[in-house]
């Protein structure tokens, strides 16, 4: 199926006249129009608002796989002499989406820049998971308005998860007319067409699909460096945790074909990448949506284990889908690292039930027991939310005791933030804000204590460090990560950046390690 056929089947088609003009014919007609009002009318009619309710009530539909993406001929040089800037907020999936958009824009002739004032096109790739992230984006939208006034031809765009929310799109259309372009998570492959429309439009170009898109396999990417790479293995989430908007903004779970993933990993290995991270909103649900083969995440990990790439990680996993076969495969070791990020969110079974996590405290602890039995030296990290609606002091204490019992070496901790469109946002919350802050403080104290204890155990030991570059604080110091994802700072030659070396740890801090390069270092090809 080519691009035109996809457009015919998509939820939002380019507007057609009574003569059913093609998109290309319509664009050519627009160029010839003299009336700004006619142009505005055309592009505004091309908009349908995102619909979170529809996204929640989605039906199971067959996912189509496409290998025919290409930049339209008339857009292949349109960015020559121009620069783009993409600001990324949120998770690793957004980072990966940014790599794809950067790849598309590069193939359109654009050059990347980090300087706002030099950019001819700026995209804000947004996150909807927490209110604070949304506030940051709207703050940046406001800051960009003077630049747009100064440079009228500058194209400003908002994309990512926030664009899938009705309230966000409405707010942009009503209050931020200097934004030229809004598009969602399911139509990134449409970027060349959307940029083209934004160039000729006198009104905002908004294209947001509530129906999740198909899987487009041959999208270009511009990765950061040649050391570590994200590899997306699936999209979407079917868990519908009551606090989370991701199932509505990212759509249903849909897995890439295993042969496409394996081919990508082999290509990265051939290019000399030292580490890959397999990505998915619920990465260990991989393969559950396949109708034609019995192939799950454990099978994929077992196949990737045989590829000559030094390190393989994955994120983010859901305890409910962490099955025995996956544990068995991870226990084989090799390039499958013994650091597992396993979000628990709460240590109270009652709170977990209200969150719709579909496991209990006891289930989680049993899973941890299985993992530790199979992988004795495993490092576990997690995500925790405090102050979920009506969380009692006793329920919070259950979280504290679970953190101690599991012995997490790090945790991302958050105060609950209601997201419009989620069931939890409709619940009455009787936990005072000050109580929430106190609970977060106490939890962080415990996590910090456990992190410092785990780091202390590394002193005088030799660890293998993947050297990523100069330390952010001191250009004379190199920095990298251990197999267990611990930051290590040490002095060494710049020539070892991008290799795995032995470092002896001399001092442990709460969140990092200092060390000395071992002279007989081992470089990994």
Coordinates of C-alpha atoms in Angstrom, one line a residue:
X1 CA 0.0 0.0 0.0
X2 CA 1.5 3.3 -1.0
X3 CA 1.1 6.8 0.6
X4 CA -1.9 7.7 -1.5
X5 CA -3.7 4.5 -0.6
X6 CA -2.9 5.0 3.1
X7 CA -4.4 8.5 3.0
X8 CA -7.6 7.1 1.4
X9 CA -8.0 4.6 4.2
X10 CA -6.9 6.9 7.1
X11 CA -9.2 8.6 9.5
X12 CA -8.3 12.0 8.2
X13 CA -8.0 12.5 4.4
X14 CA -6.9 15.6 2.6
X15 CA -10.0 17.6 1.8
X16 CA -11.4 16.8 -1.6
X17 CA -13.5 19.0 -3.8
X18 CA -16.7 17.8 -5.6
X19 CA -14.4 16.7 -8.4
X20 CA -12.3 14.6 -5.9
X21 CA -9.0 16.3 -6.5
X22 CA -5.9 14.5 -5.3
X23 CA -3.8 16.0 -2.5
X24 CA -1.2 17.1 -5.0
X25 CA -3.9 18.8 -7.2
X26 CA -5.3 20.6 -4.1
X27 CA -1.9 21.9 -3.1
X28 CA -1.3 23.2 -6.6
X29 CA -4.7 24.8 -6.5
X30 CA -3.8 26.5 -3.2
X31 CA -0.6 27.9 -4.6
X32 CA -2.6 29.7 -7.3
X33 CA -5.2 31.1 -4.9
X34 CA -5.0 34.8 -4.1
X35 CA -7.4 34.9 -1.2
X36 CA -5.9 34.3 2.2
X37 CA -9.4 33.4 3.5
X38 CA -9.8 30.7 0.9
X39 CA -6.4 29.2 1.9
X40 CA -7.2 29.3 5.6
X41 CA -10.6 27.7 5.0
X42 CA -9.0 24.9 3.1
X43 CA -6.4 24.0 5.8
X44 CA -8.7 24.5 8.7
X45 CA -11.2 22.1 7.1
X46 CA -8.4 19.5 7.0
X47 CA -8.6 19.3 10.8
X48 CA -10.4 16.8 13.0
X49 CA -9.8 17.0 16.7
X50 CA -8.2 14.1 18.6
X51 CA -10.7 12.0 20.5
X52 CA -9.5 10.3 23.7
X53 CA -12.8 8.5 24.2
X54 CA -12.6 7.0 20.8
X55 CA -9.0 6.0 21.4
X56 CA -10.1 4.3 24.7
X57 CA -12.9 2.4 23.0
X58 CA -10.8 1.2 20.1
X59 CA -11.5 -2.1 18.3
X60 CA -9.1 -4.7 17.3
X61 CA -8.1 -4.1 13.8
X62 CA -5.4 -5.7 11.6
X63 CA -2.2 -3.8 11.6
X64 CA -0.6 -3.2 8.1
X65 CA 3.2 -3.2 7.6
X66 CA 4.7 -0.9 5.0
X67 CA 8.1 -0.8 3.5
X68 CA 7.5 1.9 0.9
X69 CA 8.2 5.2 2.7
X70 CA 9.9 7.8 0.6
X71 CA 10.3 11.5 0.6
X72 CA 8.1 13.1 -2.2
X73 CA 10.3 14.2 -5.1
X74 CA 9.3 17.9 -4.7
X75 CA 10.3 17.8 -1.0
X76 CA 13.7 16.2 -1.3
X77 CA 15.6 19.5 -1.6
X78 CA 13.2 21.9 0.0
X79 CA 15.3 22.1 3.2
X80 CA 18.6 22.9 1.5
X81 CA 20.2 25.9 3.1
X82 CA 17.8 25.6 6.1
X83 CA 18.2 24.2 9.6
X84 CA 15.9 22.4 12.0
X85 CA 15.8 22.0 15.8
X86 CA 13.8 19.4 17.7
X87 CA 13.2 19.8 21.4
X88 CA 12.3 16.4 23.0
X89 CA 10.4 16.0 26.3
X90 CA 9.6 12.7 28.1
X91 CA 10.4 9.1 27.5
X92 CA 12.8 7.1 25.4
X93 CA 10.0 6.5 22.9
X94 CA 9.9 10.3 22.3
X95 CA 13.7 10.2 21.9
X96 CA 13.3 7.5 19.2
X97 CA 10.6 9.5 17.4
X98 CA 12.9 12.5 17.4
X99 CA 15.6 10.3 15.7
X100 CA 13.0 9.4 13.0
X101 CA 11.9 13.0 12.5
X102 CA 15.5 14.1 12.3
X103 CA 16.1 11.4 9.7
X104 CA 13.2 12.6 7.6
X105 CA 14.1 16.3 7.8
X106 CA 17.7 15.4 6.9
X107 CA 16.6 13.6 3.8
X108 CA 14.6 16.7 2.9
X109 CA 17.8 18.7 2.8
X110 CA 17.6 20.3 6.3
X111 CA 20.6 20.5 8.6
X112 CA 20.4 20.0 12.3
X113 CA 21.2 22.9 14.7
X114 CA 21.2 23.3 18.5
X115 CA 20.8 27.1 18.3
X116 CA 17.2 28.3 18.4
X117 CA 17.9 31.6 16.6
X118 CA 19.5 29.7 13.6
X119 CA 16.5 27.3 13.1
X120 CA 14.1 27.6 10.2
X121 CA 11.9 24.8 11.6
X122 CA 11.4 24.0 15.3
X123 CA 9.5 21.0 16.5
X124 CA 8.5 20.4 20.2
X125 CA 8.2 16.7 20.6
X126 CA 6.0 16.6 23.7
X127 CA 5.1 14.3 26.6
X128 CA 1.7 14.0 28.2
X129 CA 2.5 11.7 31.1
X130 CA 2.6 14.5 33.8
X131 CA 1.2 18.0 34.2
X132 CA 4.6 19.4 34.8
X133 CA 5.8 18.3 31.4
X134 CA 2.8 19.9 29.7
X135 CA 3.5 23.2 31.5
X136 CA 7.1 23.2 30.3
X137 CA 5.9 22.8 26.7
X138 CA 3.4 25.7 26.9
X139 CA 6.1 27.8 28.5
X140 CA 8.4 27.1 25.6
X141 CA 5.6 27.9 23.2
X142 CA 5.3 31.3 24.8
X143 CA 9.0 31.9 24.6
X144 CA 9.1 31.2 20.9
X145 CA 6.4 33.8 20.0
X146 CA 8.9 36.8 19.8
X147 CA 11.2 34.7 17.5
X148 CA 8.2 33.9 15.2
X149 CA 7.4 37.6 15.0
X150 CA 11.0 38.4 14.2
X151 CA 11.2 35.5 11.6
X152 CA 7.7 35.1 10.0
X153 CA 8.9 32.3 7.7
X154 CA 10.0 30.2 10.7
X155 CA 7.9 27.0 11.0
X156 CA 6.9 26.2 14.6
X157 CA 5.4 22.7 15.2
X158 CA 4.1 20.8 18.2
X159 CA 4.0 17.0 18.0
X160 CA 4.1 13.9 20.3
X161 CA 1.7 12.8 23.0
X162 CA 0.3 16.2 24.0
X163 CA -0.9 16.6 20.5
X164 CA -3.2 13.6 21.0
X165 CA -5.2 15.5 23.6
X166 CA -8.3 17.5 22.6
X167 CA -7.7 20.2 25.3
X168 CA -4.1 20.7 24.2
X169 CA -5.0 21.1 20.5
X170 CA -7.9 23.4 21.3
X171 CA -5.7 25.6 23.5
X172 CA -3.0 25.9 20.8
X173 CA -5.6 26.7 18.1
X174 CA -7.3 29.4 20.2
X175 CA -4.4 31.0 22.1
X176 CA -1.2 30.2 20.2
X177 CA -1.7 31.2 16.6
X178 CA 2.0 31.5 16.1
X179 CA 2.2 27.7 16.1
X180 CA 2.1 26.6 12.4
X181 CA 1.9 22.9 12.7
X182 CA 0.4 20.3 15.0
X183 CA 0.6 16.5 14.4
X184 CA 0.3 13.4 16.6
X185 CA 2.1 10.2 17.3
X186 CA 0.6 8.1 14.6
X187 CA 1.4 10.2 11.5
X188 CA 5.1 11.0 11.9
X189 CA 5.7 9.5 8.5
X190 CA 3.5 12.3 7.1
X191 CA 6.0 14.9 8.1
X192 CA 7.1 15.9 4.6
X193 CA 3.5 16.5 3.5
X194 CA 2.8 18.4 6.7
X195 CA 5.8 20.7 6.3
X196 CA 4.8 21.3 2.8
X197 CA 1.3 22.3 3.9
X198 CA 2.7 24.5 6.6
X199 CA 4.9 26.4 4.1
X200 CA 1.9 27.4 2.0
X201 CA -0.8 27.7 4.6
X202 CA -2.1 31.0 6.1
X203 CA -3.7 29.1 8.9
X204 CA -2.5 26.4 11.4
X205 CA -2.0 22.9 9.9
X206 CA -3.4 20.3 12.3
X207 CA -3.4 16.6 11.5
X208 CA -3.9 14.3 14.5
X209 CA -5.2 10.8 14.1
X210 CA -7.0 9.1 17.0
X211 CA -6.8 5.8 15.1
X212 CA -3.3 4.5 15.6
X213 CA -1.3 4.2 12.4
X214 CA 0.2 1.2 10.7
X215 CA 3.8 0.2 11.1
X216 CA 6.1 2.0 8.7
X217 CA 9.4 0.0 8.6
X218 CA 11.8 1.9 6.4
X219 CA 11.7 5.3 8.1
X220 CA 15.1 7.1 8.1
X221 CA 16.8 7.8 11.4
X222 CA 19.5 10.1 12.6
X223 CA 20.9 8.6 15.8
X224 CA 23.0 10.4 18.4
X225 CA 26.5 9.1 18.1
X226 CA 27.7 5.6 17.1
X227 CA 27.8 4.0 20.6
X228 CA 24.3 3.4 21.9
X229 CA 21.0 3.0 19.9
X230 CA 17.3 2.8 20.6
X231 CA 15.5 -0.1 18.8
X232 CA 11.7 0.2 18.9
X233 CA 10.2 -3.3 18.9
X234 CA 6.5 -2.4 19.5
X235 CA 4.1 0.5 19.8
X236 CA 1.2 1.3 22.1
X237 CA -0.1 -0.2 25.3
X238 CA -3.2 -2.2 26.2
X239 CA -2.9 -2.1 30.0
X240 CA -5.1 1.0 30.7
X241 CA -3.7 1.9 34.1
X242 CA -6.2 4.4 35.6
X243 CA -3.6 7.2 36.0
X244 CA -2.0 6.8 32.5
X245 CA -2.9 8.5 29.2
X246 CA -0.4 6.6 27.1
X247 CA -2.9 3.9 25.8
X248 CA -4.9 6.8 24.3
X249 CA -2.0 8.8 23.0
X250 CA 0.0 5.9 21.7
X251 CA -2.7 3.5 20.7
X252 CA -3.1 -0.3 20.9
X253 CA -0.2 -2.7 21.3
X254 CA 1.3 -3.6 17.9
X255 CA 4.5 -5.4 17.4
X256 CA 7.1 -5.2 14.7
X257 CA 7.9 -8.4 12.8
X258 CA 10.9 -10.2 14.4
X259 CA 12.8 -10.4 11.2
X260 CA 12.7 -6.6 10.8
X261 CA 14.0 -6.1 14.4
X262 CA 16.7 -8.7 14.1
X263 CA 17.8 -7.1 10.8
X264 CA 18.0 -3.7 12.4
X265 CA 20.1 -5.0 15.3
X266 CA 22.5 -6.8 13.0
X267 CA 22.9 -3.6 11.0
X268 CA 23.7 -1.7 14.2
X269 CA 26.2 -4.4 15.2
X270 CA 27.9 -4.2 11.8
X271 CA 28.2 -0.4 12.3
X272 CA 30.0 -0.9 15.6
X273 CA 27.4 0.1 18.1
X274 CA 28.2 -1.2 21.6
X275 CA 24.8 -1.2 23.2
X276 CA 21.1 -1.3 22.1
X277 CA 18.0 -0.7 24.2
X278 CA 14.8 -2.4 23.0
X279 CA 11.9 0.0 23.4
X280 CA 8.2 -0.3 23.9
X281 CA 5.5 1.3 26.1
X282 CA 5.1 -2.3 27.5
X283 CA 8.1 -4.0 25.9
X284 CA 7.6 -7.5 27.4
X285 CA 4.1 -7.7 25.9
X286 CA 5.9 -8.0 22.5
X287 CA 4.3 -10.6 20.2
X288 CA 1.0 -11.0 22.1
X289 CA -0.8 -9.4 19.1
X290 CA 0.6 -11.8 16.5
X291 CA -2.1 -14.0 15.0
X292 CA 0.2 -16.0 12.7
X293 CA 3.1 -17.0 14.9
X294 CA 3.9 -18.0 18.4
X295 CA 6.8 -15.7 19.2
X296 CA 7.1 -13.6 22.3
X297 CA 9.6 -11.3 24.0
X298 CA 11.6 -14.1 25.4
X299 CA 12.0 -15.6 21.9
X300 CA 13.2 -12.2 20.5
X301 CA 15.7 -11.8 23.4
X302 CA 17.0 -15.3 22.8
X303 CA 17.6 -14.5 19.1
X304 CA 19.2 -11.1 19.8
X305 CA 21.5 -12.8 22.4
X306 CA 23.2 -14.6 19.5
X307 CA 24.0 -11.3 17.6
X308 CA 27.5 -9.9 18.1
X309 CA 26.7 -6.7 19.9
X310 CA 28.2 -6.3 23.5
X311 CA 25.2 -5.0 25.4
X312 CA 21.4 -5.4 25.2
X313 CA 18.9 -3.6 27.5
X314 CA 15.1 -3.2 27.4
X315 CA 12.6 -0.8 28.8
X316 CA 9.9 -0.4 30.0
X317 CA 8.5 -3.7 31.2
X318 CA 5.3 -4.5 33.0
X319 CA 5.3 -7.0 35.9
X320 CA 2.1 -8.7 34.6
X321 CA 3.9 -9.7 31.3
X322 CA 7.2 -10.8 32.8
X323 CA 6.9 -14.5 32.2
X324 CA 9.0 -17.5 33.2
X325 CA 10.4 -17.9 29.7
X326 CA 11.7 -14.4 29.7
X327 CA 13.4 -14.9 33.0
X328 CA 14.9 -18.2 31.7
X329 CA 16.4 -16.4 28.7
X330 CA 17.7 -13.5 30.6
X331 CA 19.5 -15.9 33.0
X332 CA 21.6 -17.0 30.0
X333 CA 23.5 -13.8 30.3
X334 CA 26.0 -13.0 27.7
X335 CA 25.1 -9.6 26.1
X336 CA 21.7 -9.7 28.0
X337 CA 22.5 -7.4 30.9
X338 CA 21.5 -8.2 34.5
X339 CA 19.9 -4.8 35.1
X340 CA 16.1 -4.8 35.0
X341 CA 13.8 -1.8 35.3
X342 CA 10.5 -3.2 36.7
X343 CA 8.0 -0.5 37.6
X344 CA 5.9 -1.3 40.7
X345 CA 4.1 2.0 41.2
X346 CA 2.9 1.1 44.7
X347 CA 3.5 -1.4 47.4
X348 CA -0.2 -1.6 48.4
X349 CA -2.4 -4.2 46.8
X350 CA -5.4 -2.0 47.3
X351 CA -3.8 1.0 45.6
X352 CA -2.5 -1.3 42.8
X353 CA -6.1 -2.4 42.3
X354 CA -7.3 1.2 42.0
X355 CA -4.5 1.8 39.5
X356 CA -5.7 -1.2 37.5
X357 CA -2.2 -2.7 37.5
X358 CA -3.6 -6.2 37.5
X359 CA -1.1 -7.6 40.0
X360 CA -0.9 -7.6 43.8
X361 CA 2.0 -6.8 46.2
X362 CA 2.4 -10.5 46.7
X363 CA 2.5 -11.1 42.9
X364 CA 5.2 -8.5 42.5
X365 CA 7.4 -9.9 45.3
X366 CA 7.0 -13.5 43.9
X367 CA 8.2 -12.2 40.5
X368 CA 11.2 -10.6 42.2
X369 CA 11.9 -13.9 44.0
X370 CA 11.9 -15.8 40.7
X371 CA 14.2 -13.2 39.0
X372 CA 16.7 -13.2 41.9
X373 CA 16.7 -17.0 42.0
X374 CA 17.5 -17.2 38.2
X375 CA 19.8 -14.2 38.2
X376 CA 21.4 -13.9 41.6
X377 CA 23.4 -10.7 40.9
X378 CA 20.5 -8.8 39.2
X379 CA 20.1 -5.1 39.8
X380 CA 16.5 -3.9 40.1
X381 CA 15.2 -0.4 39.6
X382 CA 11.6 0.8 39.5
X383 CA 9.0 3.6 39.2
X384 CA 6.8 4.7 42.2
X385 CA 3.9 7.0 42.4
X386 CA 3.0 8.5 45.8
X387 CA -0.2 10.3 46.7
X388 CA -2.5 8.4 44.4
X389 CA -6.1 9.4 45.1
X390 CA -7.1 8.4 48.7
X391 CA -3.8 6.7 49.5
X392 CA -3.7 6.2 53.2
X393 CA -0.7 6.4 55.5
X394 CA -0.8 2.7 56.0
X395 CA -0.8 2.1 52.2
X396 CA 2.1 4.4 51.8
X397 CA 4.0 2.5 54.5
X398 CA 3.4 -0.7 52.4
X399 CA 5.3 1.0 49.6
X400 CA 8.2 1.8 51.9
X401 CA 8.4 -1.7 53.2
X402 CA 8.3 -3.1 49.7
X403 CA 11.2 -0.8 48.6
X404 CA 13.2 -2.1 51.5
X405 CA 12.3 -5.8 50.9
X406 CA 13.2 -5.7 47.2
X407 CA 16.3 -3.5 47.7
X408 CA 15.9 -1.3 44.7
X409 CA 19.1 0.4 43.8
X410 CA 17.4 3.3 42.1
X411 CA 13.8 4.5 41.5
X412 CA 12.0 7.2 39.6
X413 CA 9.6 8.7 42.1
X414 CA 6.7 11.0 41.5
X415 CA 3.8 12.7 43.2
X416 CA 0.6 11.6 41.5
X417 CA -0.4 14.1 38.7
X418 CA -4.0 13.8 37.3
X419 CA -4.3 13.6 33.5
X420 CA -7.4 14.7 31.8
X421 CA -9.1 11.8 30.1
X422 CA -8.0 9.1 32.6
X423 CA -10.3 7.4 35.1
X424 CA -8.1 8.4 38.1
X425 CA -8.6 12.1 37.2
X426 CA -12.3 11.7 38.0
X427 CA -11.7 10.4 41.5
X428 CA -11.9 12.6 44.5
X429 CA -8.6 13.0 46.1
X430 CA -8.5 13.6 49.9
X431 CA -4.7 13.5 50.3
X432 CA -3.4 17.0 51.1
X433 CA -0.6 18.3 48.9
X434 CA 1.7 18.8 51.8
X435 CA 1.2 15.1 52.9
X436 CA 2.1 14.0 49.3
X437 CA 5.3 16.1 49.4
X438 CA 6.3 14.6 52.8
X439 CA 5.7 11.1 51.5
X440 CA 7.8 11.8 48.5
X441 CA 10.6 13.2 50.7
X442 CA 10.6 10.1 52.9
X443 CA 10.5 7.7 50.0
X444 CA 13.4 9.5 48.3
X445 CA 15.4 9.4 51.5
X446 CA 15.0 5.6 51.6
X447 CA 15.8 5.2 47.9
X448 CA 18.9 7.4 48.2
X449 CA 20.1 5.4 51.2
X450 CA 19.8 2.1 49.3
X451 CA 21.4 3.6 46.2
X452 CA 24.4 4.8 48.3
X453 CA 24.7 1.3 49.9
X454 CA 24.7 -0.4 46.6
X455 CA 27.3 2.0 45.2
X456 CA 29.6 1.4 48.2
X457 CA 29.9 -2.3 47.3
X458 CA 31.7 -1.3 44.1
X459 CA 34.7 0.3 45.8
X460 CA 38.0 -1.4 45.0
X461 CA 36.3 -3.5 42.4
X462 CA 37.0 -3.5 38.6
X463 CA 34.0 -2.9 36.4
X464 CA 33.5 -2.8 32.7
X465 CA 32.6 0.7 31.5
X466 CA 31.2 1.7 28.1
X467 CA 32.8 5.1 27.6
X468 CA 30.3 7.5 26.2
X469 CA 32.3 10.8 26.2
X470 CA 33.5 13.6 28.4
X471 CA 31.9 14.2 31.8
X472 CA 29.3 17.0 31.8
X473 CA 31.1 18.6 34.7
X474 CA 34.7 18.3 33.6
X475 CA 35.9 17.9 30.0
X476 CA 39.2 16.4 31.3
X477 CA 37.2 13.5 32.8
X478 CA 35.6 10.7 30.8
X479 CA 32.2 9.2 31.7
X480 CA 30.4 6.0 30.9
X481 CA 28.1 3.3 32.3
X482 CA 28.6 -0.2 33.8
X483 CA 26.6 -3.2 32.8
X484 CA 24.3 -2.4 35.7
X485 CA 23.8 1.1 34.4
X486 CA 26.0 2.9 37.0
X487 CA 27.7 6.1 36.0
X488 CA 31.5 6.0 36.3
X489 CA 33.8 9.0 36.0
X490 CA 37.6 8.5 35.4
X491 CA 40.6 10.1 33.6
X492 CA 41.6 8.5 30.3
X493 CA 42.5 9.3 26.7
X494 CA 39.7 10.5 24.3
X495 CA 40.7 7.6 22.0
X496 CA 38.8 5.1 24.1
X497 CA 35.4 6.8 23.7
X498 CA 33.0 4.3 22.2
X499 CA 34.8 1.3 23.7
X500 CA 34.3 -0.9 26.7
X501 CA 37.2 -0.6 29.2
X502 CA 38.1 -1.9 32.7
X503 CA 38.0 0.7 35.5
X504 CA 38.9 0.2 39.1
X505 CA 36.5 2.0 41.4
X506 CA 38.2 4.3 44.0
X507 CA 35.2 6.2 45.4
X508 CA 31.5 5.6 45.6
X509 CA 28.9 8.4 45.6
X510 CA 25.1 8.2 45.9
X511 CA 24.5 8.2 42.1
X512 CA 28.0 7.8 40.5
X513 CA 31.3 6.2 40.9
X514 CA 34.9 7.5 40.5
X515 CA 37.6 5.3 39.2
X516 CA 41.0 4.7 37.6
X517 CA 41.5 3.2 34.1
X518 CA 43.1 -0.2 34.3
X519 CA 46.2 -0.2 32.1
X520 CA 45.6 -3.6 30.5
X521 CA 42.2 -2.4 29.2
X522 CA 40.1 -4.6 26.9
X523 CA 38.5 -3.0 23.9
X524 CA 35.4 -4.6 22.6
X525 CA 34.9 -4.5 18.8

